[in-house]
Short mmCIF file of C-alpha atoms and ligand atoms in Angstrom, two decimals:
data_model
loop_
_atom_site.label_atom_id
_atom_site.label_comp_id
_atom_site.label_asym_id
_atom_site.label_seq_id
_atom_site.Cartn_x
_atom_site.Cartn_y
_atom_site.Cartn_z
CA UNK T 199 87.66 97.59 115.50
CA UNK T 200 86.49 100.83 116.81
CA UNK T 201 89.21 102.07 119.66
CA UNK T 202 92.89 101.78 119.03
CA UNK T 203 93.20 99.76 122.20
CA UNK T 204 95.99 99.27 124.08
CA UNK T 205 98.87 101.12 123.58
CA UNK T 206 102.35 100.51 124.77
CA UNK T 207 101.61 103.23 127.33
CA UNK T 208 97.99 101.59 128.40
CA UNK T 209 100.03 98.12 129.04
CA UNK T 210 102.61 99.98 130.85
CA UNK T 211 99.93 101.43 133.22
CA UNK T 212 98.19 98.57 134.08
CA UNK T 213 101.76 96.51 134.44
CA UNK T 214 102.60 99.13 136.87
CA UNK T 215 99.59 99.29 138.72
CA UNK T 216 99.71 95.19 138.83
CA UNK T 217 103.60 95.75 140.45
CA UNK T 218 102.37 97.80 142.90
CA UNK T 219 99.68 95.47 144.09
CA UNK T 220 101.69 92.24 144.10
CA UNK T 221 102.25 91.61 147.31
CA UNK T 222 97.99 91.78 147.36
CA UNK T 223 97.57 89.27 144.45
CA UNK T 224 99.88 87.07 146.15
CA UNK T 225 98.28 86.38 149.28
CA UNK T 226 94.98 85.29 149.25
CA UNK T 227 93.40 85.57 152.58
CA UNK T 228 93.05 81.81 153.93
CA UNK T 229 92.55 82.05 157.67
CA UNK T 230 90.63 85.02 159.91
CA UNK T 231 94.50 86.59 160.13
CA UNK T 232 94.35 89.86 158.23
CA UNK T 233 97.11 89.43 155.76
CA UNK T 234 100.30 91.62 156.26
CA UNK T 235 99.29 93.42 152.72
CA UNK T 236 95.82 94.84 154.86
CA UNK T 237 97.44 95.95 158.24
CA UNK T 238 99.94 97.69 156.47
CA UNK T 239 97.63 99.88 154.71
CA UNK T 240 95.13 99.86 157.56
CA UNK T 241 92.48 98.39 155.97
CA UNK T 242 91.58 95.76 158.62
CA UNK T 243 89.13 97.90 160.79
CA UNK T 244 87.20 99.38 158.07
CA UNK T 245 86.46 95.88 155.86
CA UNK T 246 85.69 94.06 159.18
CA UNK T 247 82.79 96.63 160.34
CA UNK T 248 81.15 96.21 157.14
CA UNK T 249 77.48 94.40 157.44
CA UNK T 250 76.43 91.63 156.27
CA UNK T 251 74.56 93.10 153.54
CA UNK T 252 77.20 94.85 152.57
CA UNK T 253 79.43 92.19 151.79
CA UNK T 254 76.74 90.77 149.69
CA UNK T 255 76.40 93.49 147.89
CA UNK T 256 79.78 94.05 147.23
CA UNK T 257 80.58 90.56 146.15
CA UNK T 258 77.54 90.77 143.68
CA UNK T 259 78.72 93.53 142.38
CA UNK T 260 82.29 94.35 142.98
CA UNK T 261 84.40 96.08 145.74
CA UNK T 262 85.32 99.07 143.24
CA UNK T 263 81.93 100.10 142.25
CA UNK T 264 80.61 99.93 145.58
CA UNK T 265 83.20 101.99 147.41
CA UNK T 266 82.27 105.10 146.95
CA UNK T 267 78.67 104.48 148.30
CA UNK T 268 80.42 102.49 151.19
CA UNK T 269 80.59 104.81 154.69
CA UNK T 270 83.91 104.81 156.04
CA UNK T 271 86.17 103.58 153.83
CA UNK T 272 89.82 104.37 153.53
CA UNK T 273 90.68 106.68 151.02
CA UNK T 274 93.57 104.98 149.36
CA UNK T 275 90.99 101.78 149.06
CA UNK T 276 88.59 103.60 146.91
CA UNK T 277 91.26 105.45 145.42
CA UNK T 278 92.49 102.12 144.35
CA UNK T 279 89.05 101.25 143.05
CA UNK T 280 88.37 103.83 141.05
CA UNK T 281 92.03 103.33 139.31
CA UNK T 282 90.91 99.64 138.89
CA UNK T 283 87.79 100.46 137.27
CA UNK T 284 89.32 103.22 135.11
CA UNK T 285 92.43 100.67 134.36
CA UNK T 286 90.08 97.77 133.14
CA UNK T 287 87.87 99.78 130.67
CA UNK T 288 88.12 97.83 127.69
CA UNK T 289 86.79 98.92 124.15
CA UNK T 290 83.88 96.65 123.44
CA UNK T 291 83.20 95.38 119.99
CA UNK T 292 80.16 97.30 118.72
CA UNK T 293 76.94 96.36 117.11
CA UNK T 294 74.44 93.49 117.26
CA UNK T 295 75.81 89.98 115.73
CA UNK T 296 74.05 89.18 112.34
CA UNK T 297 72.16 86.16 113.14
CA UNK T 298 71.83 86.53 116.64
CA UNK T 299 69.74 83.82 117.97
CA UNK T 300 70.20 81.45 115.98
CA UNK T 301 70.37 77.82 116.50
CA UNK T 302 72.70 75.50 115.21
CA UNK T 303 72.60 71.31 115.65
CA UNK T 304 74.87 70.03 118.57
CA UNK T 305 75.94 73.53 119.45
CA UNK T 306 75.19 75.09 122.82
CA UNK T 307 73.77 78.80 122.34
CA UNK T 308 76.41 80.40 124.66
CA UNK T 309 78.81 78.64 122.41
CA UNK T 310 77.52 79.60 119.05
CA UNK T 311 76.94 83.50 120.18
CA UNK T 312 81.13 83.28 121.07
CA UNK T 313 81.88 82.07 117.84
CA UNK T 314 79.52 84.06 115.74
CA UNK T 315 80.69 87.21 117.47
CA UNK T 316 84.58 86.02 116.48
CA UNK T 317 83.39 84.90 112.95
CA UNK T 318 82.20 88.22 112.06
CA UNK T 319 84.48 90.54 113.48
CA UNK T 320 87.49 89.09 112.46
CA UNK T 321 86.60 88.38 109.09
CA UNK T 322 88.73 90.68 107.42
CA UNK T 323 91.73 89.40 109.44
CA UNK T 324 90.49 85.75 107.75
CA UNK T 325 91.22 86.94 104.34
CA UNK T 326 94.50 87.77 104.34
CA UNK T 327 94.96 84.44 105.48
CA UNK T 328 95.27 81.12 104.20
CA UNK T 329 94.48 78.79 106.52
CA UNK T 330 93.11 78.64 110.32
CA UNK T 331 94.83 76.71 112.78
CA UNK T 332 92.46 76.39 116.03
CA UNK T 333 95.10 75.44 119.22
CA UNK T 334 92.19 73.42 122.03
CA UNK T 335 89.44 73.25 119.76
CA UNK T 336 87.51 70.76 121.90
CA UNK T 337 84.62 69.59 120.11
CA UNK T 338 85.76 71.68 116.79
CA UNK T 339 82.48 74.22 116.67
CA UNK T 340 85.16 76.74 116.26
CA UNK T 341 87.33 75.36 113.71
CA UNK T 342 84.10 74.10 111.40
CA UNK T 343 82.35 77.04 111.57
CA UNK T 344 85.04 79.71 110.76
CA UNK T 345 86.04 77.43 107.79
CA UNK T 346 82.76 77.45 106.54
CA UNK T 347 82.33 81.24 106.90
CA UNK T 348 85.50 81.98 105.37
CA UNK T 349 85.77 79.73 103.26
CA UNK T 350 89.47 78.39 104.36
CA UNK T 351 90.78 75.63 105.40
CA UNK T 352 91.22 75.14 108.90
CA UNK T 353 93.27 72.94 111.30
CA UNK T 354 91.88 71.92 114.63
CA UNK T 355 94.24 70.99 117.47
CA UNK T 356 93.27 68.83 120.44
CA UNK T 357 94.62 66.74 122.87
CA UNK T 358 91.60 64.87 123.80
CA UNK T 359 90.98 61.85 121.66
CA UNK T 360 87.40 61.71 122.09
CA UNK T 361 87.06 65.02 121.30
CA UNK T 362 88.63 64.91 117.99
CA UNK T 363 86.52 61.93 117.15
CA UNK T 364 83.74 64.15 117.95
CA UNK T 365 84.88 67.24 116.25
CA UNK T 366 85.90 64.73 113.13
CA UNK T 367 82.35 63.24 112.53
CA UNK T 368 80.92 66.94 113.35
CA UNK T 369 83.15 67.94 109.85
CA UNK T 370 81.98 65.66 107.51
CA UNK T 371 81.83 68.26 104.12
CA UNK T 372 83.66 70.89 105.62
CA UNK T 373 86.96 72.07 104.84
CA UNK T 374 87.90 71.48 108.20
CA UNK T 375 90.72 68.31 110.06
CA UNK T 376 91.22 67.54 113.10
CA UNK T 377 94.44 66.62 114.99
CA UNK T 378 95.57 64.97 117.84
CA UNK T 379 98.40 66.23 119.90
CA UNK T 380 99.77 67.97 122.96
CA UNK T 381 100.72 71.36 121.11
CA UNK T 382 103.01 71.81 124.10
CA UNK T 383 105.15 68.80 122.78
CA UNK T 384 103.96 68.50 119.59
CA UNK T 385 104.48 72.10 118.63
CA UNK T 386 102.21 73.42 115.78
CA UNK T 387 104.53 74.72 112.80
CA UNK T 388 102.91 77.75 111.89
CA UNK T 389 103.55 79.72 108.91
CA UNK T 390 103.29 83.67 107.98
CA UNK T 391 99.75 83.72 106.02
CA UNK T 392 98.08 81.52 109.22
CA UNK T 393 95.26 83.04 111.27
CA UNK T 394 96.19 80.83 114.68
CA UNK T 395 92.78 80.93 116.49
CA UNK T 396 92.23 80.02 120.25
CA UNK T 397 88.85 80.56 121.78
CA UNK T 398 88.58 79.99 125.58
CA UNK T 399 92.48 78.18 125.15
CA UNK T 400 93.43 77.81 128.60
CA UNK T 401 96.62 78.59 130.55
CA UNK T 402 100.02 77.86 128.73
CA UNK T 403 98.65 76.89 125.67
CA UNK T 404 96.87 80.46 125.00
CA UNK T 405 100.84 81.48 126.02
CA UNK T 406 102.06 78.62 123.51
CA UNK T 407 99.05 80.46 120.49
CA UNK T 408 101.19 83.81 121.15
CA UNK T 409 104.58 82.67 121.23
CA UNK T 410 104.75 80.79 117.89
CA UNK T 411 102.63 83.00 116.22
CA UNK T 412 104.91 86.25 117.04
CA UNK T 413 107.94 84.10 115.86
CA UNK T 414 106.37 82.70 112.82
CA UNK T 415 104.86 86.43 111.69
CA UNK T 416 100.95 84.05 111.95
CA UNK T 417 97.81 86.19 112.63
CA UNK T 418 96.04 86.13 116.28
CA UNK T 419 92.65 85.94 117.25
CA UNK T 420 92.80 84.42 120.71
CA UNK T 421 89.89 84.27 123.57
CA UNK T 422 91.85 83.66 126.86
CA UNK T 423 90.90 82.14 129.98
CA UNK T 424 91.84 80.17 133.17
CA UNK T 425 95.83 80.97 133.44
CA UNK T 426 96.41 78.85 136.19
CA UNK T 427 95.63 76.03 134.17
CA UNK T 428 99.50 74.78 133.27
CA UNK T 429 102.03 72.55 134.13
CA UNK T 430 104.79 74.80 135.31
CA UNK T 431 104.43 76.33 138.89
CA UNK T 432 105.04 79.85 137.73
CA UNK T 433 103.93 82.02 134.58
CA UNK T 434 106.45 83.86 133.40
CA UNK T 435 105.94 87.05 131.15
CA UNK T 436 106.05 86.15 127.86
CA UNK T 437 106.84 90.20 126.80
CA UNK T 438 110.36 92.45 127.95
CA UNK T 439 107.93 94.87 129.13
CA UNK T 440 106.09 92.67 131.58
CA UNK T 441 109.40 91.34 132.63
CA UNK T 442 110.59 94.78 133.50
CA UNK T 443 107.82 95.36 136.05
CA UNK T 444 108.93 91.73 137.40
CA UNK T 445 105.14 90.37 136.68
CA UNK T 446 105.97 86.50 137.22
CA UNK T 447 102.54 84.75 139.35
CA UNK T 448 102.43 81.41 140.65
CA UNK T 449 99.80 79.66 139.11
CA UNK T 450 97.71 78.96 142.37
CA UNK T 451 97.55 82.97 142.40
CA UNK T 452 96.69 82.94 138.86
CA UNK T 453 93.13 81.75 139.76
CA UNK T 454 92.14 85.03 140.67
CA UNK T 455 92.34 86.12 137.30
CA UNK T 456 89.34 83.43 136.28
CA UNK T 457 87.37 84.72 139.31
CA UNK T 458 83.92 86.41 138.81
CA UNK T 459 81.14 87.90 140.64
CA UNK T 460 78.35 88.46 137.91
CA UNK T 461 75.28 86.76 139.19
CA UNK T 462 74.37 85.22 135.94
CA UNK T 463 77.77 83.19 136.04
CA UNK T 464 77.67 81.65 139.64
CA UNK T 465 76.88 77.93 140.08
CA UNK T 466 74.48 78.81 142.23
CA UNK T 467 72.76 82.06 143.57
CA UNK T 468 75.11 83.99 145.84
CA UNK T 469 73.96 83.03 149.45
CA UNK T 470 74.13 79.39 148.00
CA UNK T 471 77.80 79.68 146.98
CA UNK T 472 78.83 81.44 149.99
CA UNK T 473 77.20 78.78 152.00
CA UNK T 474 78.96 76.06 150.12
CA UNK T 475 82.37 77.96 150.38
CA UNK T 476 81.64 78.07 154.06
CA UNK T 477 81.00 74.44 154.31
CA UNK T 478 84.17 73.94 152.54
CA UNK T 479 86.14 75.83 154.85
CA UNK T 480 84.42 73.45 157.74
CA UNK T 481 85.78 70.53 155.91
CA UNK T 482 89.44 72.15 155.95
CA UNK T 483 89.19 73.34 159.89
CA UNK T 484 87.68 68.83 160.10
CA UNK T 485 90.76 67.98 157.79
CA UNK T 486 93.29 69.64 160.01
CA UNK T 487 91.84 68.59 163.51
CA UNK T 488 92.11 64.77 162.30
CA UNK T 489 95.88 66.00 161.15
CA UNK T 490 95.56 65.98 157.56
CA UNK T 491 97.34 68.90 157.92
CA UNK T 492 98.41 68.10 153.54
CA UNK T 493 94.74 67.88 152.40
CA UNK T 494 93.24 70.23 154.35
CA UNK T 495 95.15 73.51 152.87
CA UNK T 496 92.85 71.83 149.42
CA UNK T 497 89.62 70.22 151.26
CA UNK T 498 87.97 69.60 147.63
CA UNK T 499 91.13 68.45 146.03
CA UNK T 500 89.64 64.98 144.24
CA UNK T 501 85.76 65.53 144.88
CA UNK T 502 83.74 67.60 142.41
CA UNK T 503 83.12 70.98 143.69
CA UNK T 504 78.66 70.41 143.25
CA UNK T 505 79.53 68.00 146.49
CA UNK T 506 79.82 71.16 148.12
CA UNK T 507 76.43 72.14 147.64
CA UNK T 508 74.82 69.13 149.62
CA UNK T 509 75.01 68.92 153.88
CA UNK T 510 78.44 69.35 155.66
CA UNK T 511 78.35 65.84 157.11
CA UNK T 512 77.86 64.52 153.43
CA UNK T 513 80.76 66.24 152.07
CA UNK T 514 83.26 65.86 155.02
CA UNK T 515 82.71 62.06 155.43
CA UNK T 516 83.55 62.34 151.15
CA UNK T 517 86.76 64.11 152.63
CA UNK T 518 87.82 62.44 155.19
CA UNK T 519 87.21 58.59 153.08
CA UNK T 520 89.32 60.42 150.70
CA UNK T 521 91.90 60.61 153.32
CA UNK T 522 91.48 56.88 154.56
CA UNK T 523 89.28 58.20 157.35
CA UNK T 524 86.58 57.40 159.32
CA UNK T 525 83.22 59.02 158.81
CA UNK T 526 83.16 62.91 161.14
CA UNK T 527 81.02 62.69 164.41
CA UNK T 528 77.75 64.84 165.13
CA UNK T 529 80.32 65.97 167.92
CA UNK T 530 83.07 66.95 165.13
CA UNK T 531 80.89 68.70 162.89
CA UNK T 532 78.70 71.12 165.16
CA UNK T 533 82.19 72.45 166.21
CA UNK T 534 84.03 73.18 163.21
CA UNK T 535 80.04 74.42 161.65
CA UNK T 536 80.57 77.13 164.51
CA UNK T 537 84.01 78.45 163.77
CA UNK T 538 83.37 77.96 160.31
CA UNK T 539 80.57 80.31 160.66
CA UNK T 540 82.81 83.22 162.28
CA UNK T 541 85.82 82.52 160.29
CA UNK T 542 84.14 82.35 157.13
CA UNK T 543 82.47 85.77 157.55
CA UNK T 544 85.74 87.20 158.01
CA UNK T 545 87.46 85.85 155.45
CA UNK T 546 85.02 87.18 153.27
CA UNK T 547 85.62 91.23 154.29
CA UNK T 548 89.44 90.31 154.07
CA UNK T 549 88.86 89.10 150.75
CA UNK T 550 87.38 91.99 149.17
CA UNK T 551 90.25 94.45 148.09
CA UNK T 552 92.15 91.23 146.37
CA UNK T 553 88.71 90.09 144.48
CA UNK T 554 88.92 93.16 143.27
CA UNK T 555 92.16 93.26 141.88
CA UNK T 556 90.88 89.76 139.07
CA UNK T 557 89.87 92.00 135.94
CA UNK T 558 92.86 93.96 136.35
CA UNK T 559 95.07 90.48 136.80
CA UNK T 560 92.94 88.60 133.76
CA UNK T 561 94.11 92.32 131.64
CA UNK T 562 97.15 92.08 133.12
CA UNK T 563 97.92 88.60 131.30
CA UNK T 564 95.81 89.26 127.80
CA UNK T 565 98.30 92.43 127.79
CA UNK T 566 101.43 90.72 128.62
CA UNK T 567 100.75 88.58 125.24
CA UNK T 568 99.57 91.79 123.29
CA UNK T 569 103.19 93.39 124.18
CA UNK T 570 105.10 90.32 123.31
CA UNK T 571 103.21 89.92 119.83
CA UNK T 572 103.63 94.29 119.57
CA UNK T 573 107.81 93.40 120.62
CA UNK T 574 108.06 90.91 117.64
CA UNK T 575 106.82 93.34 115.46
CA UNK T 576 102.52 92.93 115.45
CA UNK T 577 99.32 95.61 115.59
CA UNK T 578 97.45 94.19 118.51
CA UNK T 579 94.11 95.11 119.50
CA UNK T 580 92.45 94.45 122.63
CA UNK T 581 88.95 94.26 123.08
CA UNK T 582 85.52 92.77 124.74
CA UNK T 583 84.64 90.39 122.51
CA UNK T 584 81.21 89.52 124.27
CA UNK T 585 78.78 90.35 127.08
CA UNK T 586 79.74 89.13 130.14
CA UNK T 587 76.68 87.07 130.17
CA UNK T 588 77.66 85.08 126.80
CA UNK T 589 81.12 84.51 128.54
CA UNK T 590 82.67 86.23 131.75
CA UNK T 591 85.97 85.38 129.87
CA UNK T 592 85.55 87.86 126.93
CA UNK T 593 89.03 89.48 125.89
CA UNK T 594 89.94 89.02 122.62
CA UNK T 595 93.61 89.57 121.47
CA UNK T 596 94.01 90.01 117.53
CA UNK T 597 97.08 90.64 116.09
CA UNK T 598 98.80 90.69 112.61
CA UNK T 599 102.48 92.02 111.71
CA UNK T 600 102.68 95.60 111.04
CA UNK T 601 102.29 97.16 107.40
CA UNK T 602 100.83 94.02 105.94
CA UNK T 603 97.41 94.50 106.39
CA UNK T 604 94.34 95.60 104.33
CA UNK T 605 92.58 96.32 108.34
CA UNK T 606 91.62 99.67 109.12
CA UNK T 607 93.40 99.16 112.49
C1 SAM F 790 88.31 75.45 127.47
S1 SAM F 790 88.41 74.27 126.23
C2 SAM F 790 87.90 75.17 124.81
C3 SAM F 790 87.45 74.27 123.68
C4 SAM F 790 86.95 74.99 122.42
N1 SAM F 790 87.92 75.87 121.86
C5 SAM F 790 85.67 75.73 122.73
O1 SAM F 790 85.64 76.94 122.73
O2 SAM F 790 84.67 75.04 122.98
C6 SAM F 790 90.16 74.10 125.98
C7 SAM F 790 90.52 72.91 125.11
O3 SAM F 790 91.93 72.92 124.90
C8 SAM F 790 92.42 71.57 124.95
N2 SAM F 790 93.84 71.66 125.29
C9 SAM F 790 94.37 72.16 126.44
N3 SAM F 790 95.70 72.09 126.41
C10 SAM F 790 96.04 71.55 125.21
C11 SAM F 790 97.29 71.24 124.60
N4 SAM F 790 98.44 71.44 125.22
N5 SAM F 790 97.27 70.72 123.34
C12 SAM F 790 96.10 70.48 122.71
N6 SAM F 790 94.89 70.76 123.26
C13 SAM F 790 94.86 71.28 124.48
C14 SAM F 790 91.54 70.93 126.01
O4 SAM F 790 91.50 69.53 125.88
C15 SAM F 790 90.19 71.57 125.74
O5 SAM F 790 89.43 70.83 124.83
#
């Protein structure tokens, strides 16, 4: 790795920073009321006169780079962004992938680029260890690859039956299992000479991959993403240090950490997902006028998100039947499509400064794993594994115990 990256003072920093803008993470702007977190620093005025084409552009491309070019704005707000932007530099890994391009059977590109990257630049963390234990290796590219690169043995664990049967017949002639468990239950024994591997393991179980591995003295290479994604209300810091600056998120809030804004990575172009968020919010104003007070604060909760993306009287009557309800009228849906329409375009402005805030909060998390593994005793690195383009969700953590490596770390 080519940066020393982070140090126990660059995870203090952006802990601290993250205290200080708590109160922001934790209130997401859900009605046209400018959260207590904006007045206060008298933010309101200036996010609410900015154009529509402004808001475009700064959702395209981020609230921090665009401040400075943006007339008008508070001081302290693009102070803020500049700190963000400075706070969320993260050493990339250098140099093109061997290989690049190509293909392999039954492997999506995106895929194979993630795990070619991880192959490679980990390899010399792979030797020094005997075996590969792969926590959520879905369909087992992963685990089958890196066993066949390093020639190791690896373990892949996986809850999902079908995907184990599918990782299983993927394996035939490699020196790679398959498992199925809940590794939250079931949990993986791991021993000092294992490399415990995670890409893209979600939520609590990338927490689980750190935990056991700083208490078993087991290698890291772990691709994080989606930290809402667990069963317990609340994360909890997994390191003293993140528990000193009281960093504890309800999961709902934890979603901001998987947000992102890079074009490429949208569902849709960016007027098309703003529209669909709008028509959304229609759904929740229809919800809570026909008293589903419950389902309204989640309008989508049960129907895939792409329903958003057809006509509002589509998706709302999807709602409502949901709810046991009858079917909106023309009446019903020109009215909430109106206040939609003005709500939504403030919500959006109010949104801004906490957008900003989800590399920082996704850092924040990778970090607060980096300082428990560097509290039991690890060398951590820290580092952009990929281009965002490969994988918005592209921090690697590697770690090994200190003195017993042959890394140039
Ligand atoms: C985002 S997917 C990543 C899959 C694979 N590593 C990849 O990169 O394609 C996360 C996987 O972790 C599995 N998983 C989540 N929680 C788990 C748990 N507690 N125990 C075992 N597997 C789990 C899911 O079923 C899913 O296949």
């Amino acid at each position: 790795m080519d940066v020393a990256f982070p140090s126990m003072r660059d995870m203090n920093r952006v802990f601290e920073v993250l205290a200080s803008l708590r109160d922001i993470i934790e209130e997401r702007p859900l009605s046209p009321v400018p959260p207590p977190w904006c007045e206060a620093r008298g933010w309101t005025e200036a996010l609410l006169r900015l154009s529509d084409e402004q808001v475009a552009h700064c959702e395209e491309h981020g609230l921090a780079a665009c401040l400075p070019e943006l007339a008008g704005a508070p001081s302290d707000l693009v102070e803020l962004g500049r700190n963000v932007l400075e706070l969320t530099v993260v050493p990339a890994w250098s140099g093109p992938t061997s290989g690049a391009g190509r293909r392999e059977k039954l492997v999506a590109q995106r895929k194979l680029a993630q795990i070619d990257r991880l192959v490679e630049h980990a390899r010399e963390l792979a030797a020094s260890s005997n075996r590969i234990v792969d926590f959520g290796c879905g369909r087992g590219h992963l685990t089958r690859l890196s066993a066949a690169s390093w020639d190791k043995p690896a373990v892949g664990l996986e809850y999902d039956e079908a995907l184990v049967h599918t990782a299983s017949a993927l394996a035939k002639g490699f020196r790679a299992t398959y498992v199925r468990c809940d590794a939250r239950r079931q949990r993986p024994k791991l021993q000092p000479d294992d490399l415990a591997v995670g890409l893209h393991a979600c939520g609590e179980l990338g927490d689980l991959l750190v935990e056991l591995s700083a208490k078993a003295g087991a290698k890291v290479l772990l691709v994080s993403c989606c930290p809402q994604k667990r069963a317990a209300s609340v994360r909890e810091p997994l390191s003293m240090a993140a528990r000193h600056y009281g960093l504890r998120f309800e999961r709902e809030v934890l979603g901001l950490a998987n947000l992102t804004h890079r074009r490429e990575c949208l569902a849709a172009p960016l007027a098309e997902v703003q529209a669909a968020r709008e028509r959304r919010y229609a759904v929740g104003l229809l919800l809570r006028a026909r008293g589903h007070e419950h389902s309204a604060v989640r309008p989508m909760r049960g129907l895939s998100r792409r329903f958003s993306y057809l006509d509002l009287a589509t998706l709302a009557t999807a709602a409502l039947a949901r709810c046991g309800d009858t079917p909106p009228t023309q009446g019903e849906l020109s009215k909430v499509q109106a206040r939609a329409k003005v709500e939504h375009a403030v919500l959006r402005r109010l949104g801004l400064p906490r957008n900003m805030l989800s590399r920082l909060l996704e850092l924040g998390v990778v970090l607060d794993r980096a300082a428990c593994l560097a509290e039991a005793g690890c060398e951590v690195r820290v580092a952009a594994a990929f281009d965002t383009e490969v994988s918005p969700r592209n921090l690697v953590l590697l770690s090994q115990l200190s003195g017993t490596s042959v890394l140039p770390w």
